mmCIF file of C-alpha atoms and ligand atoms in Angstrom:
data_model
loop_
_atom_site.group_PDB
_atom_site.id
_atom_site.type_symbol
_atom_site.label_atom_id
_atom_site.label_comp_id
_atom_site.label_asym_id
_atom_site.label_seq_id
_atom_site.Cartn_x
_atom_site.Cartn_y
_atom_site.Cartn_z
ATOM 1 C CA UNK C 1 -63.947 -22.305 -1.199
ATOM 2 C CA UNK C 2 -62.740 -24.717 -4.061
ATOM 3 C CA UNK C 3 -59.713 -23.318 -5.863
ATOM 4 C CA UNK C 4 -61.033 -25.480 -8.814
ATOM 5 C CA UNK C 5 -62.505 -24.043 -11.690
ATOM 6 C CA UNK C 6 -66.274 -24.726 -13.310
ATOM 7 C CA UNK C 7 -65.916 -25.323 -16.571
ATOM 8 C CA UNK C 8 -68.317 -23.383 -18.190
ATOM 9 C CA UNK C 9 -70.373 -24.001 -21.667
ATOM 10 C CA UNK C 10 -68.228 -21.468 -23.535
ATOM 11 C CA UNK C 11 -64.892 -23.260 -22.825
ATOM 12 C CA UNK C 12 -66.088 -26.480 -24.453
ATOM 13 C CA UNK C 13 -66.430 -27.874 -27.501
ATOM 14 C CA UNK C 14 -70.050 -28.114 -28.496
ATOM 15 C CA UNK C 15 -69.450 -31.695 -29.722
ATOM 16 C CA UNK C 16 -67.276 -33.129 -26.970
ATOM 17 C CA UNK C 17 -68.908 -33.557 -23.825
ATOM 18 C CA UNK C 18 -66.983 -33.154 -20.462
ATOM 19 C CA UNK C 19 -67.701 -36.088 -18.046
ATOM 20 C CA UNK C 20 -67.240 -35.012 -14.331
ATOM 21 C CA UNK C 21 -65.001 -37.469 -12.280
ATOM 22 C CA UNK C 22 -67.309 -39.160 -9.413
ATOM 23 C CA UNK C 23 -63.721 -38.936 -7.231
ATOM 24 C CA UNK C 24 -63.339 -35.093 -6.824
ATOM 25 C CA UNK C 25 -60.192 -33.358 -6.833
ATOM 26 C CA UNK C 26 -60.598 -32.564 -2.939
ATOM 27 C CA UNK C 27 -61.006 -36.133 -2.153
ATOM 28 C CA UNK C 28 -58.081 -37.200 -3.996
ATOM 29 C CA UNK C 29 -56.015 -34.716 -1.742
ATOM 30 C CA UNK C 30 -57.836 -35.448 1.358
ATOM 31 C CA UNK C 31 -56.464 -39.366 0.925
ATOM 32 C CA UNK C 32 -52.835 -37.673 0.008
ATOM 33 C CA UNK C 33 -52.681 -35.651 3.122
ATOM 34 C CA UNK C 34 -51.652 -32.242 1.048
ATOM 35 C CA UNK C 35 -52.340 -30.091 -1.872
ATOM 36 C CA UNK C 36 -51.895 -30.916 -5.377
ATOM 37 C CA UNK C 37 -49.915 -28.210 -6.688
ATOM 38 C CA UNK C 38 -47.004 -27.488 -9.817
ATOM 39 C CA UNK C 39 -43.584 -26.204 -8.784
ATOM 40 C CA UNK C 40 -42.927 -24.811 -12.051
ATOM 41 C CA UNK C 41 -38.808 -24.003 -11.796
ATOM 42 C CA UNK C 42 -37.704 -21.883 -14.799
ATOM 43 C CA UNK C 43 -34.277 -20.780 -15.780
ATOM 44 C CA UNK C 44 -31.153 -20.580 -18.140
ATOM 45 C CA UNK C 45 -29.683 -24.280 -19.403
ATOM 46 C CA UNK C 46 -27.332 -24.710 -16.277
ATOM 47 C CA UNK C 47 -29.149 -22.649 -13.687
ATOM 48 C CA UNK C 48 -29.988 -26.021 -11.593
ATOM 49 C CA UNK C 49 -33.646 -26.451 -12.489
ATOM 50 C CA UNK C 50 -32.934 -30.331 -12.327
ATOM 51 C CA UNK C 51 -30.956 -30.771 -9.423
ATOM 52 C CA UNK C 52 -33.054 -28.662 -7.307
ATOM 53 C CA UNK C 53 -36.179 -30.049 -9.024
ATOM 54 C CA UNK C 54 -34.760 -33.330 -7.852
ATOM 55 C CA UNK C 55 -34.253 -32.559 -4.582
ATOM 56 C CA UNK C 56 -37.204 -31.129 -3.970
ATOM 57 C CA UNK C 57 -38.721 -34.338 -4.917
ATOM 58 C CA UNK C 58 -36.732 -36.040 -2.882
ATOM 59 C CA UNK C 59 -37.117 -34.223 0.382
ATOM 60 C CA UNK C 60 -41.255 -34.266 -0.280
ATOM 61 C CA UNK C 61 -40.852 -38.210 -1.403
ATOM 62 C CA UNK C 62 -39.936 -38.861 1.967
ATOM 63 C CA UNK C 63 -42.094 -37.377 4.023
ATOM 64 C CA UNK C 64 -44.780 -39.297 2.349
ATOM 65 C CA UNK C 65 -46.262 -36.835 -0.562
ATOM 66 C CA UNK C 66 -47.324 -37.961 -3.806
ATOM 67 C CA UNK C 67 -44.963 -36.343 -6.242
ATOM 68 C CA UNK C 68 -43.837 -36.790 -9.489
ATOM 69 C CA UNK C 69 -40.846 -35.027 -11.725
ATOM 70 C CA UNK C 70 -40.835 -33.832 -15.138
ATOM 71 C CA UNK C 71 -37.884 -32.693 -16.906
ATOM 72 C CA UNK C 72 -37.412 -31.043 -20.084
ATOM 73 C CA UNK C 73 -34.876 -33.263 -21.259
ATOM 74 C CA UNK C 74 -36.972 -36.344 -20.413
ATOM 75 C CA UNK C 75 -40.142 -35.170 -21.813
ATOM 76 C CA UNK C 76 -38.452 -34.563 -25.287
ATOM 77 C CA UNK C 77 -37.212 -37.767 -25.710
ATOM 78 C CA UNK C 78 -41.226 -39.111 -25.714
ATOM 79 C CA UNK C 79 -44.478 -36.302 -25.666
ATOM 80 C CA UNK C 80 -42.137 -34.119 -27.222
ATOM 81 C CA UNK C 81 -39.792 -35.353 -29.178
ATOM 82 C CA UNK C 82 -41.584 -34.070 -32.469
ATOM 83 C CA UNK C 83 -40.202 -30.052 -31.048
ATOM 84 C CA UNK C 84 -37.630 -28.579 -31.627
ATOM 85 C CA UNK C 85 -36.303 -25.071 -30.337
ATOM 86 C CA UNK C 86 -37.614 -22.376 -32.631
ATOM 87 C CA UNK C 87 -40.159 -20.120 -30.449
ATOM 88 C CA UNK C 88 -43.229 -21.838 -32.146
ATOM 89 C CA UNK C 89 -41.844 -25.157 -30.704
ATOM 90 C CA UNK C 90 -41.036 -23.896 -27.468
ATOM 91 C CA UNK C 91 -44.332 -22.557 -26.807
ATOM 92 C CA UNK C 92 -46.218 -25.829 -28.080
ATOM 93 C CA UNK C 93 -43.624 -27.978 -25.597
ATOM 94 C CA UNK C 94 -44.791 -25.306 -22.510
ATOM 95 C CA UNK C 95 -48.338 -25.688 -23.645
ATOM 96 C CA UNK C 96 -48.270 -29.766 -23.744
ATOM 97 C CA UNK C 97 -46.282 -29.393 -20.155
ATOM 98 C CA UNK C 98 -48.626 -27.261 -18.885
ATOM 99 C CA UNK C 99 -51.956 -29.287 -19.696
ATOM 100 C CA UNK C 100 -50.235 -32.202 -18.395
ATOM 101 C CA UNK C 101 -49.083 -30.826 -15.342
ATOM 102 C CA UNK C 102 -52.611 -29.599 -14.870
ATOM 103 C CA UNK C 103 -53.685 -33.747 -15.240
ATOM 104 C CA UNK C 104 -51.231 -34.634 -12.153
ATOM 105 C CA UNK C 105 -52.847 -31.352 -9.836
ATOM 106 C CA UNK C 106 -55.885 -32.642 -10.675
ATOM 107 C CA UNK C 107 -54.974 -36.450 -9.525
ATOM 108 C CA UNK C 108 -53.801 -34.872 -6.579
ATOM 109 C CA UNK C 109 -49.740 -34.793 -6.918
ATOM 110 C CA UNK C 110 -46.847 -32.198 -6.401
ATOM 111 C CA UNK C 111 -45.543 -32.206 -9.646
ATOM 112 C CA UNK C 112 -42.328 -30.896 -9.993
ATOM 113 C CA UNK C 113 -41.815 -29.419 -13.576
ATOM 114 C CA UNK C 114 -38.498 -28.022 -14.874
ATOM 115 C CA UNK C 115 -38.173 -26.423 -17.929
ATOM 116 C CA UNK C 116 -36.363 -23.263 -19.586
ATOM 117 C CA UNK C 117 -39.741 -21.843 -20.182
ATOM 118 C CA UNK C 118 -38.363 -18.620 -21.322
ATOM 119 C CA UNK C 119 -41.203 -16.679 -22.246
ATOM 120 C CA UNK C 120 -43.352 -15.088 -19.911
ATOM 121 C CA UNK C 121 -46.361 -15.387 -22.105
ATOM 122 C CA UNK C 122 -45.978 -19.108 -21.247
ATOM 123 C CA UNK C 123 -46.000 -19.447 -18.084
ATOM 124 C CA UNK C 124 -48.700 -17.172 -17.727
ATOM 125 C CA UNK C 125 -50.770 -19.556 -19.574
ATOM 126 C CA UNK C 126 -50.112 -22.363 -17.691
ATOM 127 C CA UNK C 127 -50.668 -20.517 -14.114
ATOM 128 C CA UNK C 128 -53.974 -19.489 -15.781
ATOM 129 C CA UNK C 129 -55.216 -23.288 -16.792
ATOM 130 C CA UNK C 130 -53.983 -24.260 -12.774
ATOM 131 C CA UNK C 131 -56.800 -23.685 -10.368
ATOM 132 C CA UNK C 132 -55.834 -20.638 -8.442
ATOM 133 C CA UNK C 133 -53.020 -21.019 -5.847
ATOM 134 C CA UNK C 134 -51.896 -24.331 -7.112
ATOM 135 C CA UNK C 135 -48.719 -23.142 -9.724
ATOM 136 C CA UNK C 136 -46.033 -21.785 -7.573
ATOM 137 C CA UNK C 137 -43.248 -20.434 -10.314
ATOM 138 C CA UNK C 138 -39.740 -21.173 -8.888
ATOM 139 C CA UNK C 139 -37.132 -19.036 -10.331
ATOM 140 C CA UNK C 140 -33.530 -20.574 -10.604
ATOM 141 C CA UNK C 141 -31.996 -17.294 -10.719
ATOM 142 C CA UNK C 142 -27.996 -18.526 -11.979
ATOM 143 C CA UNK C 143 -25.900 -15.673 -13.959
ATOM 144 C CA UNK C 144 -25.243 -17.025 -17.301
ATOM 145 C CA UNK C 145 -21.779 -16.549 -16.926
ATOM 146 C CA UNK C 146 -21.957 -19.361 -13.524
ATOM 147 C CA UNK C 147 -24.215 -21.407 -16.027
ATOM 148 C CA UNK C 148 -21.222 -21.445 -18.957
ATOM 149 C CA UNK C 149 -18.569 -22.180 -16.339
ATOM 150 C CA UNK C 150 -20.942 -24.963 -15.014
ATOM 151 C CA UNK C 151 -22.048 -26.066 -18.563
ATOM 152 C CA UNK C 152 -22.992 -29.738 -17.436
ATOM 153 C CA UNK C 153 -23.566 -31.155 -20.532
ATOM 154 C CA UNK C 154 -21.044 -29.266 -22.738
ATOM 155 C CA UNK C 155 -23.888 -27.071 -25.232
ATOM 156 C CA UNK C 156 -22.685 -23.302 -24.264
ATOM 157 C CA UNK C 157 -19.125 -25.187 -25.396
ATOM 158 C CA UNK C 158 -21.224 -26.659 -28.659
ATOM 159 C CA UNK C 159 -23.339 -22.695 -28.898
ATOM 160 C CA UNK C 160 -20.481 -20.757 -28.642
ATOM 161 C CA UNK C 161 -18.842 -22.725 -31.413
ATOM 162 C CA UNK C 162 -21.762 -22.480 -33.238
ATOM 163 C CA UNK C 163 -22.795 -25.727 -33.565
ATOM 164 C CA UNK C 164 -26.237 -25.486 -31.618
ATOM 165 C CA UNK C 165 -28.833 -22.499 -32.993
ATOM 166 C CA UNK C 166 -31.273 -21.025 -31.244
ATOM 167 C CA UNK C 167 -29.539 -21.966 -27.936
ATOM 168 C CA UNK C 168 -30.977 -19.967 -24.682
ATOM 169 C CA UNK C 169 -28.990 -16.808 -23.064
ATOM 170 C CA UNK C 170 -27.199 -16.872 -26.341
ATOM 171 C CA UNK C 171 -29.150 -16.533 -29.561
ATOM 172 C CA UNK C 172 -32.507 -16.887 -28.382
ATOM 173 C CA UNK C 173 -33.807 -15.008 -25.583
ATOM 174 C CA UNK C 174 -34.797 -15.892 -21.714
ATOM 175 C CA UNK C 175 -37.469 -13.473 -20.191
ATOM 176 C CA UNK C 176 -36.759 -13.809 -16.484
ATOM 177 C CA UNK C 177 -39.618 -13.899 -13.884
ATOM 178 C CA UNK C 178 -40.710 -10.356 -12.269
ATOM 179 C CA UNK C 179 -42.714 -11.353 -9.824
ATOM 180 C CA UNK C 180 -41.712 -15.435 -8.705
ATOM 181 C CA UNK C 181 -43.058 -17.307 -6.108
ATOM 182 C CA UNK C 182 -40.016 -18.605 -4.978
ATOM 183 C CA UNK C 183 -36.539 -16.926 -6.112
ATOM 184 C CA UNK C 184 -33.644 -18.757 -5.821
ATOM 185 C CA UNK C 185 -29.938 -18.176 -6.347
ATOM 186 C CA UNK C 186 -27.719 -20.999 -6.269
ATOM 187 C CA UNK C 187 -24.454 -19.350 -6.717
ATOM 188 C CA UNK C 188 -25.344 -18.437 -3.552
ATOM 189 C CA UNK C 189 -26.675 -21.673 -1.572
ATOM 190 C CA UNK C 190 -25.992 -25.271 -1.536
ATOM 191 C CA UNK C 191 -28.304 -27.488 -3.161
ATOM 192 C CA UNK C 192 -29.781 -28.467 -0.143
ATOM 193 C CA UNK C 193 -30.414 -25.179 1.192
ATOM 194 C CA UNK C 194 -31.836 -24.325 -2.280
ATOM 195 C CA UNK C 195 -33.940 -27.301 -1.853
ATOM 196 C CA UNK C 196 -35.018 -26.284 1.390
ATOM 197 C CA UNK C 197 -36.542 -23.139 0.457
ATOM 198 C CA UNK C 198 -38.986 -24.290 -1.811
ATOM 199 C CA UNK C 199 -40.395 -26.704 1.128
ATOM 200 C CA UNK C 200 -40.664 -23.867 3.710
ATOM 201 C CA UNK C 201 -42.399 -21.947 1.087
ATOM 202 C CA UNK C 202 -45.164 -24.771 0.768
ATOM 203 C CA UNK C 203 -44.919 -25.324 4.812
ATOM 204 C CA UNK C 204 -45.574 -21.577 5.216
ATOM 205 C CA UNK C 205 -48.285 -21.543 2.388
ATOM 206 C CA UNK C 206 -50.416 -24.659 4.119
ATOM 207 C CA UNK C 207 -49.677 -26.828 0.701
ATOM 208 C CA UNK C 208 -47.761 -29.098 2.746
ATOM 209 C CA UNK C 209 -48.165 -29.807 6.878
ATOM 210 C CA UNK C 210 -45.570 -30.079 8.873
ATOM 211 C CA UNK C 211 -44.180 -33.864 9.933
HETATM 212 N N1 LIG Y 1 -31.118 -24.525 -28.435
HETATM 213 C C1 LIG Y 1 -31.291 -24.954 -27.176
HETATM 214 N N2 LIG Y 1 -31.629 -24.078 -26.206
HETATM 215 C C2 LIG Y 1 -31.805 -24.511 -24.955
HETATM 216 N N3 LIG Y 1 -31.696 -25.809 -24.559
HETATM 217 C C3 LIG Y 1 -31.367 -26.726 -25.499
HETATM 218 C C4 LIG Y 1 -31.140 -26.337 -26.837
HETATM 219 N N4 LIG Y 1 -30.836 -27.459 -27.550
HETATM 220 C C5 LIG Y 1 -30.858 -28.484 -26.693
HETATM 221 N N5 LIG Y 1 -31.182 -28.059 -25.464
HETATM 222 C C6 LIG Y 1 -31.396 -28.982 -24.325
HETATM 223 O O1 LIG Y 1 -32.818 -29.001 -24.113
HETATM 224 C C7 LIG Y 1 -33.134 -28.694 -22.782
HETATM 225 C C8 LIG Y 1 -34.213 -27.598 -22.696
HETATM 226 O O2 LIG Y 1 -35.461 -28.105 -23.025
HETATM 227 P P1 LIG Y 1 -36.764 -27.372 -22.494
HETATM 228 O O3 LIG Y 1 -37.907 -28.206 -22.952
HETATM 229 O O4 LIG Y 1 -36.634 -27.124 -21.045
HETATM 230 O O5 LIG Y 1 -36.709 -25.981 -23.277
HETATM 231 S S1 LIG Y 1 -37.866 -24.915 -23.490
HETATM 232 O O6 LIG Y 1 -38.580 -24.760 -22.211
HETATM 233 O O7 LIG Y 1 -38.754 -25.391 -24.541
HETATM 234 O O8 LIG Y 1 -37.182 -23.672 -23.901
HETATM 235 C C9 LIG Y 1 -31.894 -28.149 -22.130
HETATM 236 O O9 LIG Y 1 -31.884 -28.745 -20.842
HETATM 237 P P2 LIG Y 1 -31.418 -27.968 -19.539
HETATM 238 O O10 LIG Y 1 -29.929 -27.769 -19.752
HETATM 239 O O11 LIG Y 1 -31.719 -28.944 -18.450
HETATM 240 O O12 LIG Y 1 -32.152 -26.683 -19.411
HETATM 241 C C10 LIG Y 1 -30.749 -28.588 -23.023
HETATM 242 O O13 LIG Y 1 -30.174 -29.777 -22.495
HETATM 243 N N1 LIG Y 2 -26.875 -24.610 -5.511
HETATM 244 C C1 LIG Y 2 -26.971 -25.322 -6.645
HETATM 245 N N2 LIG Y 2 -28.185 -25.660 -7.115
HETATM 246 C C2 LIG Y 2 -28.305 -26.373 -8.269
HETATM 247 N N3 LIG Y 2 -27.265 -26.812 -9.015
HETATM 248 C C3 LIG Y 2 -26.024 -26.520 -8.580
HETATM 249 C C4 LIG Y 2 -25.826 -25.760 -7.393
HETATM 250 N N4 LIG Y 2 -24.518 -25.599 -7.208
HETATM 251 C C5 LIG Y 2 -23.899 -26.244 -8.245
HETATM 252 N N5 LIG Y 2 -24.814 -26.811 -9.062
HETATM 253 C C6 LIG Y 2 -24.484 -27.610 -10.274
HETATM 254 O O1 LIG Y 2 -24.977 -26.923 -11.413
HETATM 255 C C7 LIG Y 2 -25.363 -27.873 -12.434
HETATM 256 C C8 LIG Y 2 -26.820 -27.589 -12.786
HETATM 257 O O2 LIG Y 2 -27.217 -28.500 -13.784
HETATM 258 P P1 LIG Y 2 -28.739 -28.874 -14.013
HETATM 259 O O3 LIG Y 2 -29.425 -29.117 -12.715
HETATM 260 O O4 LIG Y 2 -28.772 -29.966 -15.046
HETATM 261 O O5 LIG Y 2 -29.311 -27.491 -14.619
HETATM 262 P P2 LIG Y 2 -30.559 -27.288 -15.594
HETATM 263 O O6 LIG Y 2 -31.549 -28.388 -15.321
HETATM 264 O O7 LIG Y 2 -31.080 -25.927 -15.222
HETATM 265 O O8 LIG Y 2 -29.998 -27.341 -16.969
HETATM 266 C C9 LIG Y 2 -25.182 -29.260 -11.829
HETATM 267 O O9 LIG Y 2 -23.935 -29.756 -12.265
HETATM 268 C C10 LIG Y 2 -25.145 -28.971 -10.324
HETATM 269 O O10 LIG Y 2 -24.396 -29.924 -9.590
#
């Protein structure tokens, strides 16, 4: 059975009228030889959401999947770069994320998405506009206190000092994941092995085949 929803009547707009795509979302995956699917990785500033995120991408680059990354740094220097970091803005950047990570699952991709996403509210909402099965939530599970000695780009330096408001783990808050997909802790494992367990979850879960 199709994981894919039906749109139905009530979800659209009475005056814009949704075209079906003659190329369905099954064919585009049958010509990509896997899934389409959203690793959504969540976690403090620090936790490794972009270096796993990146490897990840890597590892399923080369073995011939159509991926693609994006990065919550990236994304608000263009889609986003009207947001800020009060909780209003954070939800509207998870929101925007979320609908476009729901374009590349519907062309067919592995999208890998990294973002704090801190609320859970959020990420519920995007794993309920994914078809069913297709959002896997990744949990970079880092103590904060690993994350501050890591500090890669010097802000819990700048938040401590005061200098940045609002910053996550700090002054704003980080709802961590109950119930992940995949639960990672890198203080624990190398990047790699990190890395690793995110593909033999999507082996295991037939979202990926085997080379
Ligand atoms: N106040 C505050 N809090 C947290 N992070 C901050 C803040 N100000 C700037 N930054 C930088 O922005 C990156 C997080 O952006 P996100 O879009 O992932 O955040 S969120 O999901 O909307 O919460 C985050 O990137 P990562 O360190 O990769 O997580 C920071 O580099
Ligand atoms: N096992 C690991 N997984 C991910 N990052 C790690 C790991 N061990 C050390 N690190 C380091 O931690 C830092 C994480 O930074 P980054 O990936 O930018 O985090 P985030 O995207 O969550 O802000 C990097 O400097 C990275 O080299």
């Amino acid at each position: 059975m199709s994981p894919y929803k039906t749109i139905t009547t009530d979800e659209k707009s009475s005056d814009v009228v949704w075209h079906e795509a003659s190329v369905t979302p099954a064919q585009r995956e049958s010509n990509n030889g896997h899934q389409g699917a959203v690793l959504w990785f969540t976690g403090l500033s620090g936790s490794g959401k972009s270096t796993v995120a990146n490897a990840v991408d890597k590892m399923l680059h080369d073995r011939g999947c159509k991926t693609y990354i994006l990065d919550g740094d990236n994304v608000r220097h263009g889609l986003n770069k009207d947001l800020g970091f009060n909780d209003v803005d954070r939800i509207e950047n998870i929101r925007r994320i979320g609908e476009v990570s729901n374009l590349f699952v519907d062309a067919g991709l592995i999208v890998c998405s990294a973002f704090i996403s801190p609320f859970i509210a959020d990420r519920a909402m995007v794993r309920a506009l994914l078809p069913e099965t297709r959002f896997i939530e990744v949990f970079i599970d880092t103590p904060i206190s690993i994350c501050e000695q890591r500090d890669p780009k010097g802000l819990y330096k700048k938040a401590r000092a005061g200098e940045i408001k609002n910053f996550t783990g700090i002054d704003s808050a980080y709802e961590a994941p109950d119930a992940a997909e995949i639960h990672i802790k890198t203080a624990e494992l190398s990047v790699e092995m990190c890395a690793k367990q995110v593909i033999n979850y999507m082996l295991d879960n037939n979202i990926i085949s085997a080379k």
